[in-house]
Amino acid sequence: MSLICLKDVRKVYHVDKEKIVALSRINIAIEAQEICCVLGTSGSGKSTLLNIMAGLEKATRGSVIIDGKNVTNFSEKQWALFRQQNIGFVFQSYNLMPTMTAIENVAIPLMFKGMSKTERVKRAVHMLKIVHLGDRLLHKPTQMSGGQQQRVGIARAFISRPKIVFADEPTGNLDSKTSREVMEIMVSMARKYHETLIIVTHDREIAKYADRIITIHDGSVLSDVSNLAISDSRVNEEELSS
């Protein structure tokens, strides 16, 4: 069984008297440990698709099955618990807590697992070293560059070893060199920890890092193709060992 399965998913927004079809009968199955890119221009429906898979929005019609569970009609409370246990996020705008240090930001997901502060800090330091921020452990977001902030965000997304990591335009605010570095780190971590990584982007260069590219246009799947992913990672296996 596929890890994520969308069946006849449709999403319609009603704005005043106008009906806007954001997604039209989407059928997608994503396998465990797959690195999948949802590619599309602004307004194509790609972010809406991610939001439905992550439970941030509800489908108007259709069903969403994740890890064998029908999550289509989950309540907010059910989704919150499910995300804590199974999902990590990497955001375009980083979404770091401005008053917290890098360690504190990365450790946040572990608080929901009832882990001791000592263990949370230990794991956060380990993750930050993996993403080459061992010298920024006590820095706050305003003391870091955009690329450094995004690496903190990646460490936070992976620290609890979720089954799925969603990355929504993860390089949207970064230059090309930093984008490559961020993607190489993120893909390497997904490979090492055997996690499913779903990247949403408008950038075809970023799509090249995926095993599979699903192109969305006007709310429909335009193409769904396998891809020989870029594999020249800058993060070696030794650095990722836990």
PDB file of C-alpha atoms in Angstrom:
ATOM      1  CA  MET A   1       0.000   0.000   0.000  1.00  0.00           C
ATOM      2  CA  SER A   2       1.231   3.494  -0.869  1.00  0.00           C
ATOM      3  CA  LEU A   3       2.175   5.770   2.028  1.00  0.00           C
ATOM      4  CA  ILE A   4      -0.009   8.624   0.705  1.00  0.00           C
ATOM      5  CA  CYS A   5      -2.998   8.060  -1.545  1.00  0.00           C
ATOM      6  CA  LEU A   6      -5.298  10.786  -2.892  1.00  0.00           C
ATOM      7  CA  LYS A   7      -8.453   9.577  -4.605  1.00  0.00           C
ATOM      8  CA  ASP A   8     -10.596  11.937  -6.716  1.00  0.00           C
ATOM      9  CA  VAL A   9      -9.557  14.923  -4.589  1.00  0.00           C
ATOM     10  CA  ARG A  10     -11.256  18.188  -5.493  1.00  0.00           C
ATOM     11  CA  LYS A  11     -10.925  21.561  -3.814  1.00  0.00           C
ATOM     12  CA  VAL A  12     -13.274  24.454  -4.527  1.00  0.00           C
ATOM     13  CA  TYR A  13     -13.149  27.902  -2.950  1.00  0.00           C
ATOM     14  CA  HIS A  14     -16.154  30.196  -2.898  1.00  0.00           C
ATOM     15  CA  VAL A  15     -15.275  33.892  -3.072  1.00  0.00           C
ATOM     16  CA  ASP A  16     -18.428  36.017  -2.961  1.00  0.00           C
ATOM     17  CA  LYS A  17     -20.509  34.470  -5.755  1.00  0.00           C
ATOM     18  CA  GLU A  18     -17.532  33.134  -7.661  1.00  0.00           C
ATOM     19  CA  LYS A  19     -16.479  29.474  -7.567  1.00  0.00           C
ATOM     20  CA  ILE A  20     -12.749  28.867  -7.893  1.00  0.00           C
ATOM     21  CA  VAL A  21     -11.609  25.311  -8.609  1.00  0.00           C
ATOM     22  CA  ALA A  22      -8.150  24.949  -7.049  1.00  0.00           C
ATOM     23  CA  LEU A  23      -7.887  21.180  -7.561  1.00  0.00           C
ATOM     24  CA  SER A  24      -9.883  19.057  -9.962  1.00  0.00           C
ATOM     25  CA  ARG A  25     -10.080  15.296  -9.378  1.00  0.00           C
ATOM     26  CA  ILE A  26      -6.516  14.588  -8.274  1.00  0.00           C
ATOM     27  CA  ASN A  27      -5.443  10.938  -8.081  1.00  0.00           C
ATOM     28  CA  ILE A  28      -1.931  10.443  -6.726  1.00  0.00           C
ATOM     29  CA  ALA A  29      -0.135   7.672  -4.853  1.00  0.00           C
ATOM     30  CA  ILE A  30       3.217   8.410  -3.190  1.00  0.00           C
ATOM     31  CA  GLU A  31       5.397   5.591  -1.934  1.00  0.00           C
ATOM     32  CA  ALA A  32       7.304   5.357   1.345  1.00  0.00           C
ATOM     33  CA  GLN A  33      10.853   6.770   1.151  1.00  0.00           C
ATOM     34  CA  GLU A  34      10.116   8.469  -2.164  1.00  0.00           C
ATOM     35  CA  ILE A  35      11.447  11.956  -2.867  1.00  0.00           C
ATOM     36  CA  CYS A  36       8.635  13.545  -4.801  1.00  0.00           C
ATOM     37  CA  CYS A  37       8.424  17.036  -6.273  1.00  0.00           C
ATOM     38  CA  VAL A  38       5.109  18.775  -6.958  1.00  0.00           C
ATOM     39  CA  LEU A  39       6.029  21.312  -9.623  1.00  0.00           C
ATOM     40  CA  GLY A  40       3.885  24.183 -10.828  1.00  0.00           C
ATOM     41  CA  THR A  41       3.629  27.902 -11.399  1.00  0.00           C
ATOM     42  CA  SER A  42       1.962  30.309  -8.980  1.00  0.00           C
ATOM     43  CA  GLY A  43      -1.756  29.579  -8.816  1.00  0.00           C
ATOM     44  CA  SER A  44      -1.426  26.076 -10.259  1.00  0.00           C
ATOM     45  CA  GLY A  45      -2.806  24.415  -7.120  1.00  0.00           C
ATOM     46  CA  LYS A  46       0.448  22.869  -5.872  1.00  0.00           C
ATOM     47  CA  SER A  47       0.361  24.518  -2.430  1.00  0.00           C
ATOM     48  CA  THR A  48      -3.308  23.625  -2.018  1.00  0.00           C
ATOM     49  CA  LEU A  49      -2.374  20.022  -2.764  1.00  0.00           C
ATOM     50  CA  LEU A  50       0.331  20.075  -0.089  1.00  0.00           C
ATOM     51  CA  ASN A  51      -2.047  21.648   2.423  1.00  0.00           C
ATOM     52  CA  ILE A  52      -4.611  18.902   1.851  1.00  0.00           C
ATOM     53  CA  MET A  53      -2.002  16.141   2.231  1.00  0.00           C
ATOM     54  CA  ALA A  54      -0.789  17.771   5.448  1.00  0.00           C
ATOM     55  CA  GLY A  55      -4.263  18.361   6.871  1.00  0.00           C
ATOM     56  CA  LEU A  56      -3.986  22.145   6.777  1.00  0.00           C
ATOM     57  CA  GLU A  57      -7.014  22.297   4.459  1.00  0.00           C
ATOM     58  CA  LYS A  58      -9.879  19.893   3.827  1.00  0.00           C
ATOM     59  CA  ALA A  59     -10.755  18.566   0.396  1.00  0.00           C
ATOM     60  CA  THR A  60     -14.161  19.529  -0.947  1.00  0.00           C
ATOM     61  CA  ARG A  61     -14.507  15.997  -2.293  1.00  0.00           C
ATOM     62  CA  GLY A  62     -12.440  12.828  -2.469  1.00  0.00           C
ATOM     63  CA  SER A  63     -10.389  10.948   0.084  1.00  0.00           C
ATOM     64  CA  VAL A  64      -6.915  11.148   1.576  1.00  0.00           C
ATOM     65  CA  ILE A  65      -5.265   8.007   2.948  1.00  0.00           C
ATOM     66  CA  ILE A  66      -1.938   8.276   4.802  1.00  0.00           C
ATOM     67  CA  ASP A  67      -0.097   5.260   6.175  1.00  0.00           C
ATOM     68  CA  GLY A  68      -3.259   3.186   5.893  1.00  0.00           C
ATOM     69  CA  LYS A  69      -5.424   5.699   7.769  1.00  0.00           C
ATOM     70  CA  ASN A  70      -8.310   7.571   6.191  1.00  0.00           C
ATOM     71  CA  VAL A  71      -7.551  11.102   7.363  1.00  0.00           C
ATOM     72  CA  THR A  72     -10.118  12.805   5.103  1.00  0.00           C
ATOM     73  CA  ASN A  73     -12.480  13.766   7.901  1.00  0.00           C
ATOM     74  CA  PHE A  74     -10.034  14.062  10.777  1.00  0.00           C
ATOM     75  CA  SER A  75     -10.861  16.766  13.296  1.00  0.00           C
ATOM     76  CA  GLU A  76      -8.328  19.519  14.026  1.00  0.00           C
ATOM     77  CA  LYS A  77      -7.370  17.706  17.222  1.00  0.00           C
ATOM     78  CA  GLN A  78      -6.842  14.416  15.375  1.00  0.00           C
ATOM     79  CA  TRP A  79      -4.769  16.146  12.705  1.00  0.00           C
ATOM     80  CA  ALA A  80      -2.642  17.948  15.301  1.00  0.00           C
ATOM     81  CA  LEU A  81      -1.776  14.643  16.969  1.00  0.00           C
ATOM     82  CA  PHE A  82      -1.184  12.914  13.629  1.00  0.00           C
ATOM     83  CA  ARG A  83       1.178  15.674  12.470  1.00  0.00           C
ATOM     84  CA  GLN A  84       3.126  15.537  15.739  1.00  0.00           C
ATOM     85  CA  GLN A  85       3.688  11.824  15.278  1.00  0.00           C
ATOM     86  CA  ASN A  86       4.224  11.580  11.528  1.00  0.00           C
ATOM     87  CA  ILE A  87       4.964  14.859   9.748  1.00  0.00           C
ATOM     88  CA  GLY A  88       7.719  17.464   9.560  1.00  0.00           C
ATOM     89  CA  PHE A  89       7.622  20.799   7.715  1.00  0.00           C
ATOM     90  CA  VAL A  90      10.162  23.016   5.973  1.00  0.00           C
ATOM     91  CA  PHE A  91       8.766  26.439   5.093  1.00  0.00           C
ATOM     92  CA  GLN A  92       9.797  29.076   2.575  1.00  0.00           C
ATOM     93  CA  SER A  93       9.778  31.777   5.266  1.00  0.00           C
ATOM     94  CA  TYR A  94      11.577  29.492   7.793  1.00  0.00           C
ATOM     95  CA  ASN A  95       8.901  29.996  10.527  1.00  0.00           C
ATOM     96  CA  LEU A  96      11.432  30.096  13.355  1.00  0.00           C
ATOM     97  CA  MET A  97      10.597  31.496  16.765  1.00  0.00           C
ATOM     98  CA  PRO A  98      12.448  34.859  16.838  1.00  0.00           C
ATOM     99  CA  THR A  99      13.120  34.855  20.582  1.00  0.00           C
ATOM    100  CA  MET A 100      14.562  31.338  20.609  1.00  0.00           C
ATOM    101  CA  THR A 101      18.077  30.114  19.864  1.00  0.00           C
ATOM    102  CA  ALA A 102      18.841  27.623  17.111  1.00  0.00           C
ATOM    103  CA  ILE A 103      18.903  24.809  19.680  1.00  0.00           C
ATOM    104  CA  GLU A 104      15.543  25.826  21.121  1.00  0.00           C
ATOM    105  CA  ASN A 105      13.929  26.122  17.685  1.00  0.00           C
ATOM    106  CA  VAL A 106      15.139  22.701  16.584  1.00  0.00           C
ATOM    107  CA  ALA A 107      14.091  21.037  19.841  1.00  0.00           C
ATOM    108  CA  ILE A 108      10.456  22.207  19.651  1.00  0.00           C
ATOM    109  CA  PRO A 109       9.017  19.000  18.071  1.00  0.00           C
ATOM    110  CA  LEU A 110      10.580  16.880  20.813  1.00  0.00           C
ATOM    111  CA  MET A 111       8.649  18.749  23.511  1.00  0.00           C
ATOM    112  CA  PHE A 112       5.466  17.074  22.279  1.00  0.00           C
ATOM    113  CA  LYS A 113       7.051  13.664  22.771  1.00  0.00           C
ATOM    114  CA  GLY A 114       7.589  14.168  26.480  1.00  0.00           C
ATOM    115  CA  MET A 115      11.372  14.066  26.141  1.00  0.00           C
ATOM    116  CA  SER A 116      13.563  15.534  28.875  1.00  0.00           C
ATOM    117  CA  LYS A 117      15.191  18.907  28.266  1.00  0.00           C
ATOM    118  CA  THR A 118      18.663  17.351  28.474  1.00  0.00           C
ATOM    119  CA  GLU A 119      17.851  14.829  25.744  1.00  0.00           C
ATOM    120  CA  ARG A 120      16.129  17.476  23.601  1.00  0.00           C
ATOM    121  CA  VAL A 121      19.186  19.707  23.722  1.00  0.00           C
ATOM    122  CA  LYS A 122      21.522  16.808  22.984  1.00  0.00           C
ATOM    123  CA  ARG A 123      19.559  15.794  19.883  1.00  0.00           C
ATOM    124  CA  ALA A 124      19.141  19.379  18.696  1.00  0.00           C
ATOM    125  CA  VAL A 125      22.893  19.998  18.926  1.00  0.00           C
ATOM    126  CA  HIS A 126      23.515  16.799  16.949  1.00  0.00           C
ATOM    127  CA  MET A 127      21.095  17.849  14.195  1.00  0.00           C
ATOM    128  CA  LEU A 128      22.545  21.352  13.992  1.00  0.00           C
ATOM    129  CA  LYS A 129      26.020  19.921  13.560  1.00  0.00           C
ATOM    130  CA  ILE A 130      24.740  17.753  10.714  1.00  0.00           C
ATOM    131  CA  VAL A 131      23.482  20.856   8.886  1.00  0.00           C
ATOM    132  CA  HIS A 132      26.829  22.610   9.516  1.00  0.00           C
ATOM    133  CA  LEU A 133      25.593  24.998  12.212  1.00  0.00           C
ATOM    134  CA  GLY A 134      27.694  23.786  15.112  1.00  0.00           C
ATOM    135  CA  ASP A 135      29.002  27.319  15.527  1.00  0.00           C
ATOM    136  CA  ARG A 136      25.506  28.862  15.586  1.00  0.00           C
ATOM    137  CA  LEU A 137      23.901  26.839  18.377  1.00  0.00           C
ATOM    138  CA  LEU A 138      23.011  29.831  20.544  1.00  0.00           C
ATOM    139  CA  HIS A 139      22.266  32.270  17.732  1.00  0.00           C
ATOM    140  CA  LYS A 140      18.749  33.609  17.239  1.00  0.00           C
ATOM    141  CA  PRO A 141      17.157  33.924  13.785  1.00  0.00           C
ATOM    142  CA  THR A 142      18.048  37.620  13.437  1.00  0.00           C
ATOM    143  CA  GLN A 143      21.710  36.691  13.918  1.00  0.00           C
ATOM    144  CA  MET A 144      21.679  34.218  11.011  1.00  0.00           C
ATOM    145  CA  SER A 145      21.519  34.453   7.229  1.00  0.00           C
ATOM    146  CA  GLY A 146      18.559  33.140   5.255  1.00  0.00           C
ATOM    147  CA  GLY A 147      20.443  29.962   4.370  1.00  0.00           C
ATOM    148  CA  GLN A 148      21.384  29.371   7.985  1.00  0.00           C
ATOM    149  CA  GLN A 149      17.804  29.900   9.112  1.00  0.00           C
ATOM    150  CA  GLN A 150      16.585  27.396   6.547  1.00  0.00           C
ATOM    151  CA  ARG A 151      19.107  24.841   7.761  1.00  0.00           C
ATOM    152  CA  VAL A 152      17.723  25.332  11.268  1.00  0.00           C
ATOM    153  CA  GLY A 153      14.280  24.711   9.771  1.00  0.00           C
ATOM    154  CA  ILE A 154      15.500  21.504   8.125  1.00  0.00           C
ATOM    155  CA  ALA A 155      17.035  20.256  11.370  1.00  0.00           C
ATOM    156  CA  ARG A 156      13.729  20.966  13.132  1.00  0.00           C
ATOM    157  CA  ALA A 157      11.727  19.124  10.455  1.00  0.00           C
ATOM    158  CA  PHE A 158      13.840  15.966  10.683  1.00  0.00           C
ATOM    159  CA  ILE A 159      14.683  15.836  14.393  1.00  0.00           C
ATOM    160  CA  SER A 160      11.721  13.675  15.401  1.00  0.00           C
ATOM    161  CA  ARG A 161      12.289  11.292  12.468  1.00  0.00           C
ATOM    162  CA  PRO A 162       8.817  11.767  10.931  1.00  0.00           C
ATOM    163  CA  LYS A 163       7.570   9.451   8.201  1.00  0.00           C
ATOM    164  CA  ILE A 164       6.882  12.412   5.914  1.00  0.00           C
ATOM    165  CA  VAL A 165       8.559  15.793   5.480  1.00  0.00           C
ATOM    166  CA  PHE A 166       6.746  18.459   3.466  1.00  0.00           C
ATOM    167  CA  ALA A 167       8.933  21.230   2.046  1.00  0.00           C
ATOM    168  CA  ASP A 168       6.921  24.171   0.699  1.00  0.00           C
ATOM    169  CA  GLU A 169       9.107  26.285  -1.632  1.00  0.00           C
ATOM    170  CA  PRO A 170      12.096  25.588   0.643  1.00  0.00           C
ATOM    171  CA  THR A 171      14.515  27.607  -1.497  1.00  0.00           C
ATOM    172  CA  GLY A 172      12.136  30.417  -2.466  1.00  0.00           C
ATOM    173  CA  ASN A 173      14.039  33.043  -0.466  1.00  0.00           C
ATOM    174  CA  LEU A 174      17.555  31.785  -1.194  1.00  0.00           C
ATOM    175  CA  ASP A 175      20.191  32.410  -3.874  1.00  0.00           C
ATOM    176  CA  SER A 176      21.135  29.607  -6.261  1.00  0.00           C
ATOM    177  CA  LYS A 177      24.280  28.479  -4.412  1.00  0.00           C
ATOM    178  CA  THR A 178      22.535  28.357  -1.049  1.00  0.00           C
ATOM    179  CA  SER A 179      19.553  26.626  -2.660  1.00  0.00           C
ATOM    180  CA  ARG A 180      21.797  23.805  -3.856  1.00  0.00           C
ATOM    181  CA  GLU A 181      23.346  23.433  -0.413  1.00  0.00           C
ATOM    182  CA  VAL A 182      19.938  23.329   1.263  1.00  0.00           C
ATOM    183  CA  MET A 183      18.568  20.765  -1.185  1.00  0.00           C
ATOM    184  CA  GLU A 184      21.601  18.516  -0.867  1.00  0.00           C
ATOM    185  CA  ILE A 185      21.294  18.514   2.920  1.00  0.00           C
ATOM    186  CA  MET A 186      17.548  17.883   2.867  1.00  0.00           C
ATOM    187  CA  VAL A 187      17.706  15.057   0.304  1.00  0.00           C
ATOM    188  CA  SER A 188      20.628  13.393   2.095  1.00  0.00           C
ATOM    189  CA  MET A 189      18.761  13.402   5.390  1.00  0.00           C
ATOM    190  CA  ALA A 190      15.644  11.931   3.784  1.00  0.00           C
ATOM    191  CA  ARG A 191      17.741   9.167   2.207  1.00  0.00           C
ATOM    192  CA  LYS A 192      19.639   8.388   5.396  1.00  0.00           C
ATOM    193  CA  TYR A 193      16.588   8.271   7.645  1.00  0.00           C
ATOM    194  CA  HIS A 194      14.397   6.472   5.048  1.00  0.00           C
ATOM    195  CA  GLU A 195      11.772   9.205   5.052  1.00  0.00           C
ATOM    196  CA  THR A 196       9.362  10.400   2.415  1.00  0.00           C
ATOM    197  CA  LEU A 197      10.147  13.924   1.230  1.00  0.00           C
ATOM    198  CA  ILE A 198       7.570  15.939  -0.712  1.00  0.00           C
ATOM    199  CA  ILE A 199       8.870  19.179  -2.192  1.00  0.00           C
ATOM    200  CA  VAL A 200       6.548  21.838  -3.603  1.00  0.00           C
ATOM    201  CA  THR A 201       8.254  24.305  -5.935  1.00  0.00           C
ATOM    202  CA  HIS A 202       7.986  26.384  -9.089  1.00  0.00           C
ATOM    203  CA  ASP A 203      11.700  25.903  -9.789  1.00  0.00           C
ATOM    204  CA  ARG A 204      12.614  23.196 -12.315  1.00  0.00           C
ATOM    205  CA  GLU A 205      16.197  23.120 -11.028  1.00  0.00           C
ATOM    206  CA  ILE A 206      14.942  22.173  -7.568  1.00  0.00           C
ATOM    207  CA  ALA A 207      12.705  19.490  -9.111  1.00  0.00           C
ATOM    208  CA  LYS A 208      15.840  17.722 -10.387  1.00  0.00           C
ATOM    209  CA  TYR A 209      16.592  16.559  -6.839  1.00  0.00           C
ATOM    210  CA  ALA A 210      13.471  14.369  -6.770  1.00  0.00           C
ATOM    211  CA  ASP A 211      12.894  10.757  -7.778  1.00  0.00           C
ATOM    212  CA  ARG A 212       9.590  11.770  -9.273  1.00  0.00           C
ATOM    213  CA  ILE A 213       8.133  15.001 -10.619  1.00  0.00           C
ATOM    214  CA  ILE A 214       4.387  15.644 -10.590  1.00  0.00           C
ATOM    215  CA  THR A 215       3.558  18.759 -12.598  1.00  0.00           C
ATOM    216  CA  ILE A 216       0.355  20.584 -11.647  1.00  0.00           C
ATOM    217  CA  HIS A 217      -1.379  23.015 -14.003  1.00  0.00           C
ATOM    218  CA  ASP A 218      -4.726  24.724 -13.397  1.00  0.00           C
ATOM    219  CA  GLY A 219      -5.566  22.295 -10.599  1.00  0.00           C
ATOM    220  CA  SER A 220      -4.913  19.121 -12.583  1.00  0.00           C
ATOM    221  CA  VAL A 221      -1.987  16.733 -12.982  1.00  0.00           C
ATOM    222  CA  LEU A 222      -0.306  17.673 -16.250  1.00  0.00           C
ATOM    223  CA  SER A 223       2.405  15.005 -16.021  1.00  0.00           C
ATOM    224  CA  ASP A 224       3.797  12.467 -13.553  1.00  0.00           C
ATOM    225  CA  VAL A 225       7.264  11.191 -14.443  1.00  0.00           C
ATOM    226  CA  SER A 226      10.186   9.380 -12.833  1.00  0.00           C
ATOM    227  CA  ASN A 227      13.437  11.297 -12.577  1.00  0.00           C
ATOM    228  CA  LEU A 228      17.081  10.372 -12.054  1.00  0.00           C
ATOM    229  CA  ALA A 229      17.686  12.483  -8.976  1.00  0.00           C
ATOM    230  CA  ILE A 230      20.791  14.571  -8.443  1.00  0.00           C
ATOM    231  CA  SER A 231      22.916  12.560  -6.044  1.00  0.00           C
ATOM    232  CA  ASP A 232      26.090  14.630  -5.502  1.00  0.00           C
ATOM    233  CA  SER A 233      25.378  15.214  -1.821  1.00  0.00           C
ATOM    234  CA  ARG A 234      27.632  17.370   0.330  1.00  0.00           C
ATOM    235  CA  VAL A 235      26.536  15.546   3.462  1.00  0.00           C
ATOM    236  CA  ASN A 236      28.372  12.254   3.852  1.00  0.00           C
ATOM    237  CA  GLU A 237      27.104   9.136   5.578  1.00  0.00           C
ATOM    238  CA  GLU A 238      29.477   9.553   8.510  1.00  0.00           C
ATOM    239  CA  GLU A 239      28.083  12.987   9.359  1.00  0.00           C
ATOM    240  CA  LEU A 240      24.529  11.629   9.284  1.00  0.00           C
ATOM    241  CA  SER A 241      25.193   8.661  11.551  1.00  0.00           C
ATOM    242  CA  SER A 242      23.247   8.887  14.773  1.00  0.00           C
TER     243      SER A 242
END
